[in-house]
Coordinates of C-alpha atoms and ligand atoms in Angstrom, one line a residue:
X1 CA 120.4 97.5 114.8
X2 CA 116.8 98.6 114.6
X3 CA 114.4 96.6 116.7
X4 CA 111.6 95.4 114.4
X5 CA 108.1 94.6 115.5
X6 CA 108.0 91.3 117.6
X7 CA 105.2 90.0 115.4
X8 CA 107.5 89.8 112.4
X9 CA 109.6 87.2 114.3
X10 CA 106.7 84.8 113.9
X11 CA 106.6 84.8 110.1
X12 CA 109.1 84.0 107.4
X13 CA 109.5 84.7 103.7
X14 CA 108.1 81.9 101.5
X15 CA 110.2 79.0 100.3
X16 CA 108.5 79.4 96.9
X17 CA 110.4 82.6 96.2
X18 CA 113.6 81.2 97.7
X19 CA 113.5 78.1 95.4
X20 CA 112.8 80.4 92.5
X21 CA 115.9 82.5 93.3
X22 CA 118.0 79.4 93.7
X23 CA 117.1 78.1 90.2
X24 CA 118.7 78.7 86.8
X25 CA 117.2 79.2 83.4
X26 CA 117.7 75.6 82.2
X27 CA 115.7 74.3 85.2
X28 CA 112.1 73.3 84.9
X29 CA 110.1 75.2 87.5
X30 CA 107.4 73.2 89.1
X31 CA 107.5 75.4 92.1
X32 CA 105.4 78.4 91.1
X33 CA 101.7 78.9 91.8
X34 CA 100.8 80.8 88.7
X35 CA 99.2 79.6 85.4
X36 CA 101.5 79.8 82.5
X37 CA 98.8 81.2 80.2
X38 CA 98.3 84.7 78.7
X39 CA 95.3 86.6 80.1
X40 CA 92.1 86.4 77.9
X41 CA 92.3 88.6 74.7
X42 CA 89.1 90.5 75.6
X43 CA 90.7 91.4 79.0
X44 CA 93.8 92.7 77.2
X45 CA 91.7 94.8 74.9
X46 CA 89.6 96.3 77.7
X47 CA 92.8 97.3 79.6
X48 CA 94.4 98.9 76.5
X49 CA 91.1 100.8 75.8
X50 CA 91.1 101.9 79.5
X51 CA 94.5 103.4 79.1
X52 CA 93.6 105.2 75.9
X53 CA 90.4 106.6 77.4
X54 CA 92.0 107.9 80.5
X55 CA 90.5 105.3 83.0
X56 CA 93.6 105.8 85.1
X57 CA 92.3 107.6 88.3
X58 CA 91.4 106.5 91.7
X59 CA 88.1 104.6 91.9
X60 CA 85.7 104.2 94.9
X61 CA 87.6 102.5 97.8
X62 CA 85.2 99.5 97.6
X63 CA 85.8 99.1 93.9
X64 CA 83.9 100.2 90.8
X65 CA 80.2 99.7 91.2
X66 CA 79.9 98.0 87.7
X67 CA 82.5 95.4 88.8
X68 CA 80.9 94.8 92.2
X69 CA 77.5 94.4 90.5
X70 CA 79.0 91.8 88.1
X71 CA 80.6 90.0 91.0
X72 CA 77.2 90.0 92.8
X73 CA 75.7 88.4 89.7
X74 CA 78.5 85.8 89.5
X75 CA 78.1 84.8 93.1
X76 CA 74.4 84.2 92.6
X77 CA 74.8 82.3 89.3
X78 CA 77.8 80.1 90.2
X79 CA 77.6 79.8 94.0
X80 CA 73.9 80.3 94.9
X81 CA 75.0 83.1 97.2
X82 CA 73.0 86.3 97.5
X83 CA 75.1 89.4 98.3
X84 CA 74.5 92.8 97.0
X85 CA 77.2 95.1 95.6
X86 CA 77.5 97.0 99.0
X87 CA 78.6 93.8 100.7
X88 CA 81.5 93.3 98.2
X89 CA 84.9 94.9 98.3
X90 CA 87.4 94.7 95.5
X91 CA 90.9 93.9 96.8
X92 CA 94.5 93.7 95.6
X93 CA 94.3 90.0 95.0
X94 CA 93.0 87.4 97.3
X95 CA 96.2 88.1 99.3
X96 CA 95.0 91.5 100.4
X97 CA 91.6 90.1 101.1
X98 CA 93.1 87.5 103.5
X99 CA 95.3 90.1 105.2
X100 CA 92.7 92.8 105.7
X101 CA 90.1 90.2 106.9
X102 CA 92.6 89.1 109.5
X103 CA 93.4 92.6 110.6
X104 CA 89.8 93.5 110.7
X105 CA 88.6 90.5 112.6
X106 CA 91.2 89.1 114.9
X107 CA 92.2 90.2 118.4
X108 CA 95.3 89.1 120.3
X109 CA 95.0 85.4 121.4
X110 CA 91.9 84.7 119.3
X111 CA 92.2 81.2 117.9
X112 CA 91.9 80.7 114.1
X113 CA 91.6 77.2 112.6
X114 CA 93.6 76.8 109.5
X115 CA 94.1 73.8 107.2
X116 CA 97.4 71.8 107.6
X117 CA 98.6 71.3 104.8
X118 CA 97.5 74.8 103.8
X119 CA 98.4 77.9 101.9
X120 CA 101.4 79.7 103.5
X121 CA 99.6 83.0 103.9
X122 CA 97.0 81.7 106.3
X123 CA 99.3 81.2 109.3
X124 CA 101.2 84.4 108.4
X125 CA 98.1 86.6 108.3
X126 CA 96.8 85.1 111.6
X127 CA 100.2 85.7 113.3
X128 CA 100.5 89.2 111.9
X129 CA 97.2 90.0 113.6
X130 CA 98.6 88.5 116.8
X131 CA 96.1 85.8 116.9
X132 CA 96.9 82.1 117.2
X133 CA 96.7 79.7 114.3
X134 CA 95.4 76.2 115.2
X135 CA 96.2 73.6 112.5
X136 CA 93.4 71.2 111.3
X137 CA 95.5 68.3 110.1
X138 CA 94.3 66.3 107.1
X139 CA 96.0 63.2 105.8
X140 CA 97.1 61.6 102.6
X141 CA 95.1 58.4 103.5
X142 CA 91.9 60.5 103.3
X143 CA 93.0 62.4 100.2
X144 CA 93.8 65.4 102.4
X145 CA 90.1 66.3 102.8
X146 CA 89.2 68.5 105.7
X147 CA 86.5 66.7 107.8
X148 CA 83.9 68.0 110.1
X149 CA 85.1 65.8 112.9
X150 CA 88.7 67.2 112.8
X151 CA 87.3 70.7 113.0
X152 CA 84.9 69.9 115.9
X153 CA 87.8 68.5 118.0
X154 CA 89.7 71.8 117.7
X155 CA 86.9 74.2 118.7
X156 CA 87.4 76.1 122.0
X157 CA 85.8 79.2 123.6
X158 CA 88.5 81.2 121.9
X159 CA 87.8 80.1 118.4
X160 CA 87.1 83.2 116.3
X161 CA 87.2 81.8 112.7
X162 CA 88.1 79.0 110.4
X163 CA 89.8 79.3 107.1
X164 CA 88.6 76.9 104.4
X165 CA 90.3 76.4 101.0
X166 CA 88.6 74.1 98.5
X167 CA 90.1 73.2 96.1
X168 CA 93.2 73.3 98.1
X169 CA 96.7 74.7 97.6
X170 CA 98.9 72.6 98.2
X171 CA 97.0 69.3 98.0
X172 CA 94.4 69.7 95.2
X173 CA 91.7 68.3 97.7
X174 CA 88.1 69.3 97.2
X175 CA 85.9 69.3 100.3
X176 CA 82.8 67.2 100.4
X177 CA 79.4 69.0 100.6
X178 CA 78.4 67.2 103.8
X179 CA 81.6 68.4 105.6
X180 CA 81.1 72.0 104.4
X181 CA 77.5 72.0 105.6
X182 CA 78.3 70.5 108.9
X183 CA 81.1 73.0 109.5
X184 CA 78.7 75.7 108.7
X185 CA 76.4 74.3 111.4
X186 CA 79.3 74.2 113.9
X187 CA 80.1 77.8 113.1
X188 CA 76.5 78.8 114.0
X189 CA 76.5 76.8 117.2
X190 CA 79.9 78.1 118.4
X191 CA 79.6 81.5 116.9
X192 CA 82.7 81.7 114.7
X193 CA 83.3 83.1 111.3
X194 CA 84.1 81.1 108.2
X195 CA 86.6 82.6 105.8
X196 CA 86.3 80.7 102.6
X197 CA 89.2 81.1 100.1
X198 CA 87.7 80.0 96.8
X199 CA 90.4 81.1 94.5
X200 CA 90.7 77.7 92.8
X201 CA 86.9 77.3 92.5
X202 CA 86.9 77.0 88.7
X203 CA 89.9 74.7 88.5
X204 CA 88.1 71.5 89.4
X205 CA 88.2 68.2 87.6
X206 CA 86.1 65.8 89.8
X207 CA 83.6 66.7 92.4
X208 CA 81.8 70.0 92.7
X209 CA 82.6 73.3 94.4
X210 CA 80.2 74.4 97.2
X211 CA 80.7 77.7 98.8
X212 CA 79.9 77.6 102.5
X213 CA 78.2 81.0 102.1
X214 CA 75.2 79.2 100.6
X215 CA 74.6 77.2 103.7
X216 CA 74.0 80.0 106.2
X217 CA 76.4 81.0 109.0
X218 CA 78.7 84.0 108.9
X219 CA 80.9 83.6 105.9
X220 CA 83.5 85.9 104.4
X221 CA 83.9 84.7 100.8
X222 CA 87.3 85.4 99.1
X223 CA 88.0 84.9 95.5
X224 CA 90.1 86.4 92.7
X225 CA 91.2 86.5 89.1
X226 CA 94.8 85.2 89.4
X227 CA 94.1 81.5 88.8
X228 CA 91.1 81.0 86.5
X229 CA 92.0 84.0 84.3
X230 CA 95.8 83.9 84.8
X231 CA 95.7 87.6 85.9
X232 CA 98.3 87.2 88.6
X233 CA 100.2 90.3 87.9
X234 CA 97.1 92.5 87.7
X235 CA 96.6 91.8 91.4
X236 CA 92.9 91.7 91.8
X237 CA 90.4 89.8 93.9
X238 CA 87.5 90.4 96.2
X239 CA 85.8 89.8 99.5
X240 CA 82.1 89.4 100.1
X241 CA 80.1 89.0 103.3
X242 CA 77.8 90.7 105.8
X243 CA 77.9 94.5 105.0
X244 CA 78.7 95.3 108.7
X245 CA 81.9 93.3 108.4
X246 CA 82.8 94.6 105.0
X247 CA 82.2 98.2 106.2
X248 CA 84.7 97.7 109.1
X249 CA 87.3 95.8 107.0
X250 CA 87.1 98.7 104.5
X251 CA 88.9 100.8 107.0
X252 CA 92.0 98.5 106.8
X253 CA 91.7 98.4 103.0
X254 CA 91.4 102.2 102.8
X255 CA 94.6 102.8 104.8
X256 CA 96.4 100.0 103.1
X257 CA 95.8 100.6 99.3
X258 CA 92.9 103.1 99.0
X259 CA 91.6 101.3 96.0
X260 CA 92.6 98.6 93.5
X261 CA 94.2 99.6 90.2
X262 CA 91.5 101.0 87.9
X263 CA 92.8 99.1 84.9
X264 CA 92.8 95.8 86.7
X265 CA 89.2 96.5 87.7
X266 CA 88.3 97.0 84.0
X267 CA 90.0 93.7 83.2
X268 CA 88.2 91.8 85.9
X269 CA 84.9 93.2 84.8
X270 CA 85.6 92.0 81.3
X271 CA 86.8 88.6 82.5
X272 CA 83.5 88.0 84.3
X273 CA 81.4 89.3 81.4
X274 CA 82.8 87.1 78.7
X275 CA 85.6 84.7 79.4
X276 CA 83.8 81.4 80.1
X277 CA 85.3 79.7 77.0
X278 CA 88.8 80.7 78.1
X279 CA 88.3 79.2 81.6
X280 CA 86.9 75.9 80.0
X281 CA 90.1 75.6 77.8
X282 CA 92.4 76.4 80.7
X283 CA 90.8 73.7 82.9
X284 CA 90.9 71.2 80.1
X285 CA 94.6 71.7 79.7
X286 CA 95.2 71.5 83.5
X287 CA 93.3 68.2 83.6
X288 CA 95.6 66.8 80.9
X289 CA 98.6 67.8 82.9
X290 CA 97.2 66.5 86.2
X291 CA 96.8 63.1 84.6
X292 CA 100.3 63.2 83.2
X293 CA 101.9 64.2 86.5
X294 CA 99.9 61.7 88.5
X295 CA 100.9 58.9 86.1
X296 CA 104.6 60.0 86.2
X297 CA 104.7 60.2 90.0
X298 CA 103.0 56.9 90.3
X299 CA 105.8 55.3 88.2
X300 CA 108.2 56.9 90.7
X301 CA 106.3 55.4 93.6
X302 CA 105.2 58.8 94.9
X303 CA 101.6 58.7 96.1
X304 CA 99.5 61.9 95.9
X305 CA 95.9 60.6 96.8
X306 CA 93.0 61.8 94.7
X307 CA 93.7 65.2 93.2
X308 CA 90.4 66.8 92.3
X309 CA 91.3 70.5 91.7
X310 CA 93.8 73.4 91.7
X311 CA 97.1 72.7 90.0
X312 CA 99.3 71.1 92.6
X313 CA 100.1 67.7 93.9
X314 CA 101.6 67.1 97.4
X315 CA 103.3 63.7 97.5
X316 CA 105.0 62.3 100.6
X317 CA 108.8 61.7 100.0
X318 CA 111.4 60.3 102.4
X319 CA 113.7 63.1 103.4
X320 CA 111.8 65.9 101.5
X321 CA 114.5 68.6 102.0
X322 CA 117.2 66.3 100.5
X323 CA 114.8 65.3 97.7
X324 CA 114.2 68.9 96.8
X325 CA 118.0 69.5 96.7
X326 CA 118.5 66.4 94.5
X327 CA 115.6 67.5 92.2
X328 CA 117.3 70.9 91.8
X329 CA 120.6 69.2 90.9
X330 CA 118.6 67.2 88.3
X331 CA 117.2 70.5 86.9
X332 CA 113.7 70.5 88.5
X333 CA 112.5 73.1 90.9
X334 CA 110.1 71.8 93.6
X335 CA 109.0 73.3 96.9
X336 CA 109.7 71.6 100.3
X337 CA 106.5 70.8 102.1
X338 CA 107.5 72.1 105.5
X339 CA 106.2 75.7 104.9
X340 CA 102.7 74.4 104.4
X341 CA 102.2 73.2 107.9
X342 CA 103.4 71.2 110.9
X343 CA 102.5 67.9 109.3
X344 CA 104.3 68.5 106.0
X345 CA 108.0 67.8 106.8
X346 CA 107.8 64.7 104.5
X347 CA 106.1 66.3 101.6
X348 CA 107.0 68.3 98.5
X349 CA 104.7 70.5 96.6
X350 CA 104.7 70.1 92.8
X351 CA 102.9 72.6 90.6
X352 CA 101.8 71.6 87.1
X353 CA 101.4 75.1 86.0
X354 CA 104.0 74.4 83.3
X355 CA 103.8 73.1 79.7
X356 CA 102.9 69.5 79.1
X357 CA 106.3 69.0 77.4
X358 CA 108.1 70.5 80.3
X359 CA 106.3 68.3 82.8
X360 CA 107.2 65.2 80.7
X361 CA 110.8 66.3 80.7
X362 CA 110.7 67.0 84.5
X363 CA 109.4 63.5 85.2
X364 CA 112.3 62.1 83.2
X365 CA 114.7 64.2 85.2
X366 CA 113.2 63.1 88.5
X367 CA 113.6 59.5 87.4
X368 CA 117.4 60.0 87.5
X369 CA 117.5 60.9 91.2
X370 CA 119.2 58.4 93.5
X371 CA 118.2 58.8 97.1
Ligands
PLP1 C1 95.0 79.3 98.2 C2 95.4 80.7 97.7 N1 94.8 81.8 98.2 C3 95.2 83.0 97.8 C4 96.2 83.2 96.9 C5 96.6 84.6 96.5 O1 96.1 84.9 95.3 P1 96.2 86.4 94.6 O2 97.1 86.3 93.5 O3 94.8 86.7 94.2 O4 96.7 87.3 95.7 C6 96.9 82.1 96.4 C7 98.0 82.3 95.5 O5 98.8 81.4 95.3 C8 96.5 80.8 96.8 O6 97.1 79.7 96.4

């Protein structure tokens, strides 16, 4: 038996995939985190043109300059953040951005504050860099919002960074401006880095998105094209921050993937240039589904708190693992909460990235469950 690296013992494969593999075609899948929409038409055309015109070679490691300039404009316009194109790197999805930022920044035994509940990759990326993840617990009673006070309590001399994610996967919570500003102040006082995962930035129904990068401090801003433009399979995202940090993280990126697919970069450029209408329609449809699922779960007595963004709800359920099993028997795929953090044993994650009709049918099926 080959002895694998010890650090792999600390991470596991995601339950999202496992649930997907356990399901059959007739099941309604409310487990996956990807929009069920086609990519924008103009993006499709740009990629086809790219193939026909031979835009199929390596690009600069950092990403095409035209795309980085467009990202720089976007950050200024949408987020009031000033970063020039040299301080932006195009990555293979936000996933790669999270991984290379972790590899580039963390040393053994550094402490990294992560949201709990929070996206599965955060703990894994921290552990794979041999750092220690410190959960910042948020509660359903407070709509799962990460608060400044909870963060302050967890800071130590070893705190290297905090990962913020607003709107949140898996809770749909959107952080308040005051908390973001105060956490920025804390990061300056205690000299730690903020890694802000803003991939659900556009999918917001109530409240407003604020990037911590606009309030000073040392922020690495991560975003991508998977959610707002449904470009999951094209694997493209980016990371922006101080050029000194980006230059160092570039080393990990270079030896990891060299550069992102040239065609995906073309598509992302086109998405930023002219897909505002597409995003508006996508958000409108998600809002309809959010209202539907919240109403249905309320009838079932499952409380989710205020859900202001992203496309997930994270209700508490008695005996969550058993509930997920019963849901699967009834033909609905859900994801058990436990993978999303220490405090999530009694939750299930439900994604509403499925059609309105399927969500209606899924709720009817959940109503048949006897616990
Ligand atoms: C919070 C969060 N960050 C990052 C990602 C990764 O996205 P990408 O497809 O850009 O790698 C996801 C995907 O589900 C996510 O939910």
